[in-house]
């Protein structure tokens, strides 16, 4: 049996030194292998994007309630005389809602610089501070009819899912949901980011429902204890253009 | 060994040990982030960094907790123990980096102080991780021999046994956090396998140690039969037990006995050997003269000595310990 006694401050025998080099190499290879396995297994990561380094100019009509959105026009689809309207929920930088930034601008035509956050057909804008300005809109010079916003009451409904902060969930963080993200979601919703119910239909398709209370008022501080937990919410569902709002009457964990 | 304190008493072995730690850590982080970016193109880099640092620290903690029992089972692993404290400090710094990135990611830029937010958002798994990090900090901060000498070996050792409590906190941190969110079973399996490995290793090592711990029979007025002298290899010891473990050394045609417990970190002196006339601890090479249990000048450590005698080719050691550093005349082997 080889002599295995080892004292670090004494000269190591050549045989021991060779053995230690082999062990060191094996440990480093093992580190790489373990990292590879754990990296493949880590997740879940959803399809969502945040244009962190890219600012674009946006313009449209600002709607402050029930939640701050920019109502913007998109070019008319082929075969249609009407341009379409898209609603883009607005948030500020960090874990903050736009509250103070849009004071007095409800219903105004505005333009600003913003960063796009996109997930599965829902687009949100992070407003760059100091860039919001009013402008006077003009009618389309080619006489294209101006589309009015379409608001549709879809009646009472009950949904089960997870309450998320819409900003992280739609793409700023990935994953922007589940227990690992719960603290951040609470901080964001407490800071004014619109809460959202993430649910799926029978076919497994995602649905993103913006949450307000039954009177259309923010309920952020009342749902913090339910964030990132399985919940069931009952209320009135409303469609405004391409966005869904759930006017929550009751909410409970399930 | 050193008579004065320096930040790190570097030697060739420690430098080589640290190079392996740093290389292993960098390889781990590079592979984790690189493979993740290929496998999960939608993942964000901050998330990958947080997870790479977390899993690296968790794996290092498993290695650290494995070294002690592995060395008790097989002395071939002793080179891993020699500079274990640097591995511990590296693990703490890796865990700290994970914590800092996570706090910035999940708690900063909000309407609350990030540290207040950490403690008040009601996510228990983060609080458990923070508690473990405090223990790791205390261990890393007191890992230097200065603290070992000033706190005393008993207090120091007790404090550093807190690593097992910290490990339990980290397992709960992982179970209530990452495992609560992960869809893939590999992390859960790896965490369970890590727990099973550490538990089994510690139980096997403890059983092996206990098997050799049965008190030897007192044959005559407190004397213990340590067996035939020829059964003790030259420069090595046989460990006998009389409530305390006693290391009975044979060297240069003589027999001497000292406490089995090194004053440095309670290493097993009886598993060491006599080098340059000194009993040398297998853990960090602390040395004692066999005839009086004192470290050679200018060092000042002392261990208890025991009276010895050789009758009819058998070594006998008295079960009553002499005060540390008491000279005892060696018996002729």
Short mmCIF file of N, CA, C and O in Angstrom, two decimals, chain A residues 1 3-12 16 19-20 23-25 27-49 93-96 171-175 177-187 190-192 229, chain B residues 1 11-13 20 23-24 27-28 31-32 35-36 40 42-44 46-48 51 55 59 75-76 78-80 82 104-112 117 121-123 125-126 176-178 180-184 186-187 271-273 275 280-282 284-285 287:
data_model
loop_
_atom_site.label_atom_id
_atom_site.label_comp_id
_atom_site.label_asym_id
_atom_site.label_seq_id
_atom_site.Cartn_x
_atom_site.Cartn_y
_atom_site.Cartn_z
N UNK A 1 0.86 -1.20 0.00
CA UNK A 1 0.00 0.00 0.00
C UNK A 1 0.89 1.25 0.00
O UNK A 1 1.86 1.33 0.75
N UNK A 3 2.48 4.90 0.69
CA UNK A 3 2.53 5.74 1.89
C UNK A 3 1.66 6.97 1.65
O UNK A 3 1.93 7.77 0.76
N UNK A 4 0.59 7.12 2.42
CA UNK A 4 -0.38 8.18 2.16
C UNK A 4 -0.25 9.36 3.12
O UNK A 4 -1.03 10.30 3.02
N UNK A 5 0.71 9.30 4.05
CA UNK A 5 0.79 10.40 5.02
C UNK A 5 1.22 11.67 4.31
O UNK A 5 2.14 11.68 3.51
N UNK A 6 0.51 12.75 4.63
CA UNK A 6 0.70 13.99 3.88
C UNK A 6 0.77 15.16 4.85
O UNK A 6 -0.09 15.33 5.71
N UNK A 7 1.83 15.95 4.72
CA UNK A 7 1.93 17.20 5.48
C UNK A 7 2.18 18.31 4.47
O UNK A 7 3.18 18.29 3.75
N UNK A 8 1.27 19.26 4.43
CA UNK A 8 1.30 20.25 3.36
C UNK A 8 2.57 21.05 3.29
O UNK A 8 3.02 21.42 2.20
N UNK A 9 3.19 21.36 4.44
CA UNK A 9 4.37 22.23 4.40
C UNK A 9 5.66 21.47 4.13
O UNK A 9 6.72 22.07 4.04
N UNK A 10 5.57 20.13 4.02
CA UNK A 10 6.76 19.34 3.69
C UNK A 10 6.77 19.01 2.20
O UNK A 10 5.74 19.07 1.53
N UNK A 11 7.93 18.68 1.71
CA UNK A 11 8.06 18.32 0.30
C UNK A 11 7.21 17.07 0.02
O UNK A 11 7.28 16.09 0.78
N UNK A 12 6.40 17.13 -1.02
CA UNK A 12 5.55 15.99 -1.37
C UNK A 12 6.33 15.01 -2.23
O UNK A 12 7.09 15.44 -3.12
N UNK A 16 3.05 10.96 -4.72
CA UNK A 16 1.89 11.66 -4.15
C UNK A 16 1.53 12.87 -5.02
O UNK A 16 0.36 13.13 -5.27
N UNK A 19 -0.35 11.74 -8.00
CA UNK A 19 -1.71 11.34 -7.63
C UNK A 19 -2.59 12.58 -7.40
O UNK A 19 -3.74 12.64 -7.84
N UNK A 20 -2.02 13.57 -6.71
CA UNK A 20 -2.80 14.77 -6.43
C UNK A 20 -3.15 15.53 -7.71
O UNK A 20 -4.24 16.10 -7.82
N UNK A 23 -6.05 13.78 -9.23
CA UNK A 23 -7.28 14.07 -8.47
C UNK A 23 -7.79 15.47 -8.79
O UNK A 23 -8.99 15.69 -9.00
N UNK A 24 -6.87 16.45 -8.85
CA UNK A 24 -7.26 17.83 -9.14
C UNK A 24 -7.91 17.93 -10.51
O UNK A 24 -8.95 18.58 -10.68
N UNK A 25 -7.31 17.27 -11.49
CA UNK A 25 -7.87 17.30 -12.84
C UNK A 25 -9.26 16.66 -12.87
O UNK A 25 -10.19 17.19 -13.49
N UNK A 27 -11.38 16.48 -10.41
CA UNK A 27 -12.35 17.37 -9.74
C UNK A 27 -12.79 18.50 -10.67
O UNK A 27 -13.96 18.88 -10.69
N UNK A 28 -11.84 19.04 -11.43
CA UNK A 28 -12.18 20.13 -12.35
C UNK A 28 -13.10 19.62 -13.47
O UNK A 28 -14.08 20.29 -13.84
N UNK A 29 -12.79 18.43 -13.99
CA UNK A 29 -13.66 17.83 -15.02
C UNK A 29 -15.06 17.58 -14.45
O UNK A 29 -16.08 17.85 -15.09
N UNK A 30 -15.10 17.08 -13.21
CA UNK A 30 -16.39 16.84 -12.55
C UNK A 30 -17.18 18.14 -12.40
O UNK A 30 -18.40 18.16 -12.56
N UNK A 31 -16.47 19.22 -12.07
CA UNK A 31 -17.14 20.52 -11.92
C UNK A 31 -17.81 20.92 -13.24
O UNK A 31 -18.97 21.35 -13.25
N UNK A 32 -17.09 20.75 -14.35
CA UNK A 32 -17.66 21.08 -15.65
C UNK A 32 -18.84 20.19 -16.00
O UNK A 32 -19.86 20.66 -16.52
N UNK A 33 -18.74 18.90 -15.66
CA UNK A 33 -19.82 17.96 -15.97
C UNK A 33 -21.07 18.29 -15.14
O UNK A 33 -22.19 18.30 -15.67
N UNK A 34 -20.86 18.57 -13.85
CA UNK A 34 -22.00 18.90 -12.97
C UNK A 34 -22.68 20.17 -13.46
O UNK A 34 -23.92 20.27 -13.50
N UNK A 35 -21.87 21.15 -13.86
CA UNK A 35 -22.43 22.41 -14.36
C UNK A 35 -23.27 22.18 -15.62
O UNK A 35 -24.34 22.75 -15.78
N UNK A 36 -22.78 21.30 -16.49
CA UNK A 36 -23.50 21.02 -17.74
C UNK A 36 -24.87 20.40 -17.46
O UNK A 36 -25.89 20.83 -18.00
N UNK A 37 -24.88 19.40 -16.58
CA UNK A 37 -26.15 18.72 -16.26
C UNK A 37 -27.14 19.70 -15.62
O UNK A 37 -28.31 19.78 -16.01
N UNK A 38 -26.65 20.47 -14.63
CA UNK A 38 -27.56 21.38 -13.92
C UNK A 38 -28.03 22.52 -14.84
O UNK A 38 -29.16 22.99 -14.72
N UNK A 39 -27.15 22.94 -15.75
CA UNK A 39 -27.54 24.02 -16.67
C UNK A 39 -28.64 23.56 -17.62
O UNK A 39 -29.59 24.30 -17.90
N UNK A 40 -28.53 22.33 -18.11
CA UNK A 40 -29.57 21.81 -19.02
C UNK A 40 -30.89 21.68 -18.26
O UNK A 40 -31.96 21.96 -18.79
N UNK A 41 -30.79 21.28 -16.98
CA UNK A 41 -32.01 21.01 -16.21
C UNK A 41 -32.67 22.27 -15.68
O UNK A 41 -33.85 22.26 -15.34
N UNK A 42 -31.92 23.37 -15.60
CA UNK A 42 -32.49 24.55 -14.95
C UNK A 42 -33.63 25.15 -15.80
O UNK A 42 -33.67 24.98 -17.01
N UNK A 43 -34.53 25.80 -15.15
CA UNK A 43 -35.67 26.39 -15.86
C UNK A 43 -36.75 26.74 -14.86
O UNK A 43 -36.48 26.79 -13.66
N UNK A 44 -37.98 26.97 -15.24
CA UNK A 44 -38.43 27.08 -16.62
C UNK A 44 -38.22 28.50 -17.15
O UNK A 44 -38.31 29.46 -16.41
N UNK A 45 -37.93 28.59 -18.46
CA UNK A 45 -37.78 29.91 -19.09
C UNK A 45 -38.85 30.06 -20.17
O UNK A 45 -39.00 29.20 -21.02
N UNK A 46 -39.59 31.14 -20.08
CA UNK A 46 -40.72 31.36 -21.00
C UNK A 46 -40.27 32.21 -22.18
O UNK A 46 -39.24 32.88 -22.13
N UNK A 47 -41.07 32.20 -23.26
CA UNK A 47 -40.78 33.06 -24.41
C UNK A 47 -41.26 34.47 -24.08
O UNK A 47 -42.44 34.76 -24.06
N UNK A 48 -40.32 35.34 -23.80
CA UNK A 48 -40.65 36.72 -23.46
C UNK A 48 -39.41 37.57 -23.69
O UNK A 48 -38.29 37.07 -23.55
N UNK A 49 -39.61 38.82 -24.06
CA UNK A 49 -38.45 39.67 -24.36
C UNK A 49 -38.60 41.06 -23.74
O UNK A 49 -39.71 41.56 -23.53
N UNK A 93 -39.49 52.91 -14.71
CA UNK A 93 -38.27 52.14 -14.53
C UNK A 93 -38.27 51.47 -13.16
O UNK A 93 -38.96 51.91 -12.23
N UNK A 94 -37.47 50.43 -13.03
CA UNK A 94 -37.37 49.73 -11.75
C UNK A 94 -38.68 49.06 -11.40
O UNK A 94 -39.43 48.62 -12.27
N UNK A 95 -38.97 49.04 -10.11
CA UNK A 95 -40.18 48.36 -9.63
C UNK A 95 -41.25 49.40 -9.30
O UNK A 95 -41.78 49.44 -8.20
N UNK A 96 -41.57 50.24 -10.29
CA UNK A 96 -42.51 51.35 -10.05
C UNK A 96 -43.53 51.46 -11.17
O UNK A 96 -43.22 51.24 -12.34
N UNK A 171 -41.69 40.02 -19.49
CA UNK A 171 -40.39 39.88 -20.14
C UNK A 171 -39.18 40.47 -19.46
O UNK A 171 -38.06 40.19 -19.86
N UNK A 172 -39.38 41.31 -18.42
CA UNK A 172 -38.20 41.93 -17.82
C UNK A 172 -37.36 40.90 -17.07
O UNK A 172 -36.13 40.98 -17.04
N UNK A 173 -38.01 39.93 -16.46
CA UNK A 173 -37.27 38.84 -15.83
C UNK A 173 -37.77 37.53 -16.39
O UNK A 173 -38.93 37.40 -16.77
N UNK A 174 -36.88 36.56 -16.38
CA UNK A 174 -37.27 35.26 -16.90
C UNK A 174 -36.57 34.18 -16.08
O UNK A 174 -35.36 34.05 -16.17
N UNK A 175 -37.29 33.44 -15.25
CA UNK A 175 -38.73 33.45 -15.09
C UNK A 175 -39.20 34.65 -14.26
O UNK A 175 -38.58 35.00 -13.27
N UNK A 177 -42.13 34.66 -12.73
CA UNK A 177 -43.27 34.09 -12.00
C UNK A 177 -42.74 33.01 -11.07
O UNK A 177 -41.53 32.83 -10.96
N UNK A 178 -43.61 32.32 -10.38
CA UNK A 178 -43.29 31.21 -9.47
C UNK A 178 -42.59 31.70 -8.19
O UNK A 178 -42.32 32.88 -8.03
N UNK A 179 -42.34 30.75 -7.29
CA UNK A 179 -41.85 31.08 -5.95
C UNK A 179 -40.52 31.84 -5.98
O UNK A 179 -40.31 32.76 -5.20
N UNK A 180 -39.61 31.43 -6.87
CA UNK A 180 -38.31 32.10 -6.90
C UNK A 180 -38.43 33.59 -7.21
O UNK A 180 -37.55 34.38 -6.86
N UNK A 181 -39.52 33.98 -7.86
CA UNK A 181 -39.68 35.38 -8.24
C UNK A 181 -40.67 36.11 -7.32
O UNK A 181 -40.93 37.29 -7.50
N UNK A 182 -41.19 35.42 -6.32
CA UNK A 182 -42.30 35.97 -5.53
C UNK A 182 -41.95 37.30 -4.86
O UNK A 182 -42.73 38.26 -4.90
N UNK A 183 -40.76 37.37 -4.24
CA UNK A 183 -40.38 38.59 -3.52
C UNK A 183 -40.35 39.78 -4.48
O UNK A 183 -40.81 40.88 -4.15
N UNK A 184 -39.80 39.55 -5.66
CA UNK A 184 -39.71 40.63 -6.65
C UNK A 184 -41.11 41.05 -7.10
O UNK A 184 -41.40 42.25 -7.23
N UNK A 185 -41.98 40.07 -7.31
CA UNK A 185 -43.35 40.38 -7.75
C UNK A 185 -44.07 41.21 -6.68
O UNK A 185 -44.79 42.17 -7.01
N UNK A 186 -43.88 40.85 -5.42
CA UNK A 186 -44.50 41.62 -4.33
C UNK A 186 -43.97 43.05 -4.33
O UNK A 186 -44.72 44.02 -4.20
N UNK A 187 -42.65 43.18 -4.47
CA UNK A 187 -42.03 44.51 -4.46
C UNK A 187 -42.57 45.33 -5.64
O UNK A 187 -42.86 46.52 -5.51
N UNK A 190 -46.30 46.20 -5.09
CA UNK A 190 -46.38 47.22 -4.03
C UNK A 190 -45.91 48.57 -4.56
O UNK A 190 -46.33 49.63 -4.07
N UNK A 191 -45.07 48.56 -5.55
CA UNK A 191 -44.54 49.82 -6.12
C UNK A 191 -45.40 50.39 -7.23
O UNK A 191 -45.01 51.38 -7.84
N UNK A 192 -46.53 49.74 -7.53
CA UNK A 192 -47.45 50.32 -8.50
C UNK A 192 -47.49 49.63 -9.86
O UNK A 192 -48.21 50.07 -10.76
N UNK A 229 -48.92 32.57 -5.76
CA UNK A 229 -49.58 31.40 -5.14
C UNK A 229 -50.74 31.00 -6.05
O UNK A 229 -51.30 31.85 -6.75
N UNK B 1 2.66 25.23 10.81
CA UNK B 1 2.74 25.88 12.12
C UNK B 1 3.46 27.22 11.99
O UNK B 1 4.29 27.40 11.12
N UNK B 11 2.33 28.31 1.43
CA UNK B 11 3.35 27.37 1.03
C UNK B 11 2.90 26.78 -0.31
O UNK B 11 1.81 27.09 -0.81
N UNK B 12 3.75 25.94 -0.86
CA UNK B 12 3.49 25.43 -2.20
C UNK B 12 2.16 24.66 -2.27
O UNK B 12 1.40 24.80 -3.22
N UNK B 13 1.90 23.88 -1.24
CA UNK B 13 0.68 23.06 -1.25
C UNK B 13 -0.57 23.94 -1.22
O UNK B 13 -1.54 23.67 -1.91
N UNK B 20 -6.49 25.06 -7.76
CA UNK B 20 -7.51 24.07 -8.14
C UNK B 20 -8.90 24.60 -7.79
O UNK B 20 -9.85 24.47 -8.57
N UNK B 23 -9.74 27.43 -10.33
CA UNK B 23 -9.96 26.87 -11.67
C UNK B 23 -11.28 26.10 -11.72
O UNK B 23 -12.07 26.26 -12.65
N UNK B 24 -11.52 25.28 -10.70
CA UNK B 24 -12.77 24.51 -10.66
C UNK B 24 -13.99 25.41 -10.65
O UNK B 24 -14.97 25.16 -11.36
N UNK B 27 -14.37 27.12 -14.10
CA UNK B 27 -14.85 26.14 -15.08
C UNK B 27 -16.34 25.89 -14.85
O UNK B 27 -17.13 25.85 -15.80
N UNK B 28 -16.72 25.75 -13.59
CA UNK B 28 -18.14 25.49 -13.27
C UNK B 28 -19.01 26.65 -13.77
O UNK B 28 -20.02 26.44 -14.46
N UNK B 31 -19.14 26.84 -17.64
CA UNK B 31 -19.96 25.77 -18.24
C UNK B 31 -21.44 26.02 -17.95
O UNK B 31 -22.29 25.85 -18.82
N UNK B 32 -21.76 26.39 -16.72
CA UNK B 32 -23.17 26.58 -16.37
C UNK B 32 -23.79 27.68 -17.23
O UNK B 32 -24.85 27.49 -17.83
N UNK B 35 -23.57 26.70 -21.23
CA UNK B 35 -24.53 25.66 -21.62
C UNK B 35 -25.96 26.19 -21.48
O UNK B 35 -26.82 25.91 -22.32
N UNK B 36 -26.23 26.96 -20.43
CA UNK B 36 -27.58 27.51 -20.24
C UNK B 36 -27.98 28.42 -21.39
O UNK B 36 -29.12 28.37 -21.87
N UNK B 40 -31.14 27.37 -23.23
CA UNK B 40 -32.30 28.21 -22.88
C UNK B 40 -32.07 29.63 -23.41
O UNK B 40 -31.73 30.54 -22.65
N UNK B 42 -33.95 31.95 -24.09
CA UNK B 42 -34.81 33.00 -23.52
C UNK B 42 -34.41 33.39 -22.10
O UNK B 42 -34.98 34.31 -21.53
N UNK B 43 -33.46 32.67 -21.52
CA UNK B 43 -33.06 32.98 -20.15
C UNK B 43 -32.33 34.32 -20.11
O UNK B 43 -31.67 34.70 -21.07
N UNK B 44 -32.46 35.03 -18.99
CA UNK B 44 -31.74 36.30 -18.85
C UNK B 44 -30.43 36.03 -18.10
O UNK B 44 -30.35 35.17 -17.23
N UNK B 46 -28.78 37.66 -15.84
CA UNK B 46 -28.75 37.84 -14.38
C UNK B 46 -29.25 36.58 -13.69
O UNK B 46 -28.69 36.14 -12.68
N UNK B 47 -30.31 36.01 -14.23
CA UNK B 47 -30.86 34.79 -13.64
C UNK B 47 -29.85 33.66 -13.70
O UNK B 47 -29.65 32.92 -12.74
N UNK B 48 -29.17 33.54 -14.84
CA UNK B 48 -28.18 32.46 -14.98
C UNK B 48 -27.02 32.66 -14.02
O UNK B 48 -26.51 31.70 -13.43
N UNK B 51 -28.11 31.66 -10.55
CA UNK B 51 -28.23 30.20 -10.41
C UNK B 51 -26.87 29.52 -10.47
O UNK B 51 -26.63 28.53 -9.77
N UNK B 55 -25.64 27.23 -7.32
CA UNK B 55 -25.35 25.80 -7.42
C UNK B 55 -23.87 25.52 -7.16
O UNK B 55 -23.53 24.49 -6.58
N UNK B 59 -22.66 23.00 -4.25
CA UNK B 59 -21.78 21.86 -4.52
C UNK B 59 -20.51 21.93 -3.67
O UNK B 59 -20.05 20.92 -3.12
N UNK B 75 -7.06 7.80 4.80
CA UNK B 75 -6.12 8.93 4.89
C UNK B 75 -5.65 9.46 3.55
O UNK B 75 -5.04 10.52 3.49
N UNK B 76 -5.96 8.75 2.46
CA UNK B 76 -5.59 9.27 1.14
C UNK B 76 -6.24 10.62 0.87
O UNK B 76 -5.79 11.38 0.02
N UNK B 78 -6.49 13.07 2.98
CA UNK B 78 -5.98 14.14 3.85
C UNK B 78 -5.50 15.39 3.10
O UNK B 78 -5.66 16.50 3.61
N UNK B 79 -4.93 15.27 1.90
CA UNK B 79 -4.56 16.50 1.19
C UNK B 79 -5.74 17.44 0.93
O UNK B 79 -5.56 18.65 0.84
N UNK B 80 -6.95 16.89 0.86
CA UNK B 80 -8.13 17.75 0.67
C UNK B 80 -8.43 18.55 1.93
O UNK B 80 -9.00 19.63 1.89
N UNK B 82 -6.15 19.58 4.17
CA UNK B 82 -5.06 20.47 4.58
C UNK B 82 -5.42 21.95 4.46
O UNK B 82 -5.10 22.75 5.31
N UNK B 104 -30.15 42.42 -5.35
CA UNK B 104 -30.26 43.50 -6.34
C UNK B 104 -31.38 43.18 -7.33
O UNK B 104 -32.22 44.02 -7.65
N UNK B 105 -31.41 41.93 -7.79
CA UNK B 105 -32.40 41.53 -8.81
C UNK B 105 -33.83 41.60 -8.27
O UNK B 105 -34.72 42.13 -8.93
N UNK B 106 -34.03 41.06 -7.10
CA UNK B 106 -35.41 40.87 -6.62
C UNK B 106 -35.89 41.95 -5.65
O UNK B 106 -37.09 42.04 -5.40
N UNK B 107 -34.98 42.71 -5.07
CA UNK B 107 -35.41 43.66 -4.03
C UNK B 107 -35.02 45.11 -4.30
O UNK B 107 -35.58 46.01 -3.67
N UNK B 108 -34.04 45.35 -5.17
CA UNK B 108 -33.59 46.73 -5.39
C UNK B 108 -34.52 47.47 -6.35
O UNK B 108 -35.36 46.86 -7.01
N UNK B 109 -34.37 48.77 -6.42
CA UNK B 109 -35.14 49.66 -7.31
C UNK B 109 -36.64 49.60 -7.03
O UNK B 109 -37.45 49.76 -7.94
N UNK B 110 -36.98 49.35 -5.76
CA UNK B 110 -38.40 49.31 -5.39
C UNK B 110 -38.73 50.42 -4.42
O UNK B 110 -37.98 51.39 -4.27
N UNK B 111 -39.87 50.27 -3.74
CA UNK B 111 -40.32 51.29 -2.81
C UNK B 111 -39.90 50.99 -1.39
O UNK B 111 -40.46 51.51 -0.43
N UNK B 112 -38.92 50.09 -1.21
CA UNK B 112 -38.49 49.69 0.12
C UNK B 112 -36.98 49.44 0.09
O UNK B 112 -36.44 49.07 -0.95
N UNK B 117 -36.77 44.82 2.57
CA UNK B 117 -37.63 44.03 1.68
C UNK B 117 -37.32 42.54 1.80
O UNK B 117 -38.22 41.70 1.84
N UNK B 121 -40.86 40.57 2.87
CA UNK B 121 -41.77 40.19 1.78
C UNK B 121 -42.39 38.82 1.99
O UNK B 121 -43.18 38.37 1.16
N UNK B 122 -42.02 38.16 3.08
CA UNK B 122 -42.71 36.93 3.42
C UNK B 122 -42.29 35.72 2.61
O UNK B 122 -42.97 34.71 2.61
N UNK B 123 -41.16 35.82 1.92
CA UNK B 123 -40.68 34.64 1.20
C UNK B 123 -39.67 33.94 2.10
O UNK B 123 -38.49 34.29 2.15
N UNK B 125 -38.04 31.22 2.09
CA UNK B 125 -36.83 30.55 1.62
C UNK B 125 -35.66 31.52 1.52
O UNK B 125 -34.52 31.15 1.74
N UNK B 126 -35.95 32.78 1.22
CA UNK B 126 -34.86 33.77 1.16
C UNK B 126 -34.32 34.07 2.55
O UNK B 126 -33.12 34.26 2.74
N UNK B 176 -37.67 25.02 -0.58
CA UNK B 176 -38.82 25.94 -0.59
C UNK B 176 -38.73 26.99 -1.69
O UNK B 176 -39.71 27.68 -1.97
N UNK B 177 -37.55 27.13 -2.28
CA UNK B 177 -37.38 28.12 -3.34
C UNK B 177 -37.29 27.47 -4.71
O UNK B 177 -38.29 27.28 -5.40
N UNK B 178 -36.08 27.09 -5.07
CA UNK B 178 -35.84 26.56 -6.43
C UNK B 178 -36.68 25.32 -6.72
O UNK B 178 -37.29 25.21 -7.78
N UNK B 180 -39.40 24.48 -5.50
CA UNK B 180 -40.81 24.84 -5.55
C UNK B 180 -41.18 25.39 -6.92
O UNK B 180 -42.36 25.46 -7.28
N UNK B 181 -40.17 25.78 -7.69
CA UNK B 181 -40.42 26.42 -8.98
C UNK B 181 -39.91 25.61 -10.15
O UNK B 181 -40.37 25.79 -11.27
N UNK B 182 -38.96 24.75 -9.92
CA UNK B 182 -38.36 24.01 -11.03
C UNK B 182 -39.31 22.96 -11.59
O UNK B 182 -39.97 22.24 -10.84
N UNK B 183 -39.35 22.86 -12.89
CA UNK B 183 -40.18 21.83 -13.49
C UNK B 183 -39.38 20.54 -13.69
O UNK B 183 -39.93 19.45 -13.71
N UNK B 184 -38.06 20.67 -13.83
CA UNK B 184 -37.21 19.51 -14.11
C UNK B 184 -36.81 18.81 -12.81
O UNK B 184 -36.44 19.47 -11.84
N UNK B 186 -34.23 17.01 -12.08
CA UNK B 186 -32.80 16.78 -11.82
C UNK B 186 -32.32 17.48 -10.55
O UNK B 186 -31.58 16.91 -9.75
N UNK B 187 -32.75 18.72 -10.35
CA UNK B 187 -32.28 19.45 -9.18
C UNK B 187 -32.78 18.80 -7.89
O UNK B 187 -32.05 18.70 -6.90
N UNK B 271 -3.33 9.18 14.53
CA UNK B 271 -3.30 8.80 13.11
C UNK B 271 -2.15 9.49 12.39
O UNK B 271 -1.99 9.36 11.18
N UNK B 272 -1.38 10.26 13.17
CA UNK B 272 -0.20 10.91 12.61
C UNK B 272 1.01 10.00 12.71
O UNK B 272 0.88 8.79 12.88
N UNK B 273 2.17 10.60 12.61
CA UNK B 273 3.39 9.81 12.74
C UNK B 273 4.52 10.67 13.26
O UNK B 273 4.38 11.90 13.33
N UNK B 275 7.80 12.46 12.84
CA UNK B 275 8.66 12.99 11.78
C UNK B 275 9.67 13.93 12.44
O UNK B 275 9.29 14.80 13.22
N UNK B 280 3.49 14.20 14.56
CA UNK B 280 3.00 15.17 13.58
C UNK B 280 1.53 14.88 13.27
O UNK B 280 1.18 13.76 12.87
N UNK B 281 0.69 15.89 13.50
CA UNK B 281 -0.75 15.72 13.29
C UNK B 281 -1.04 15.53 11.80
O UNK B 281 -0.50 16.26 10.96
N UNK B 282 -1.91 14.59 11.47
CA UNK B 282 -2.19 14.34 10.05
C UNK B 282 -3.01 15.45 9.39
O UNK B 282 -3.08 15.52 8.17
N UNK B 284 -2.97 19.15 9.90
CA UNK B 284 -2.28 20.35 9.44
C UNK B 284 -0.81 20.35 9.81
O UNK B 284 -0.15 21.39 9.72
N UNK B 285 -0.31 19.20 10.28
CA UNK B 285 1.12 19.08 10.53
C UNK B 285 1.61 19.70 11.83
O UNK B 285 2.81 19.94 11.99
N UNK B 287 3.06 19.80 15.49
CA UNK B 287 4.01 18.82 16.01
C UNK B 287 4.17 18.93 17.53
O UNK B 287 4.03 20.01 18.11
#
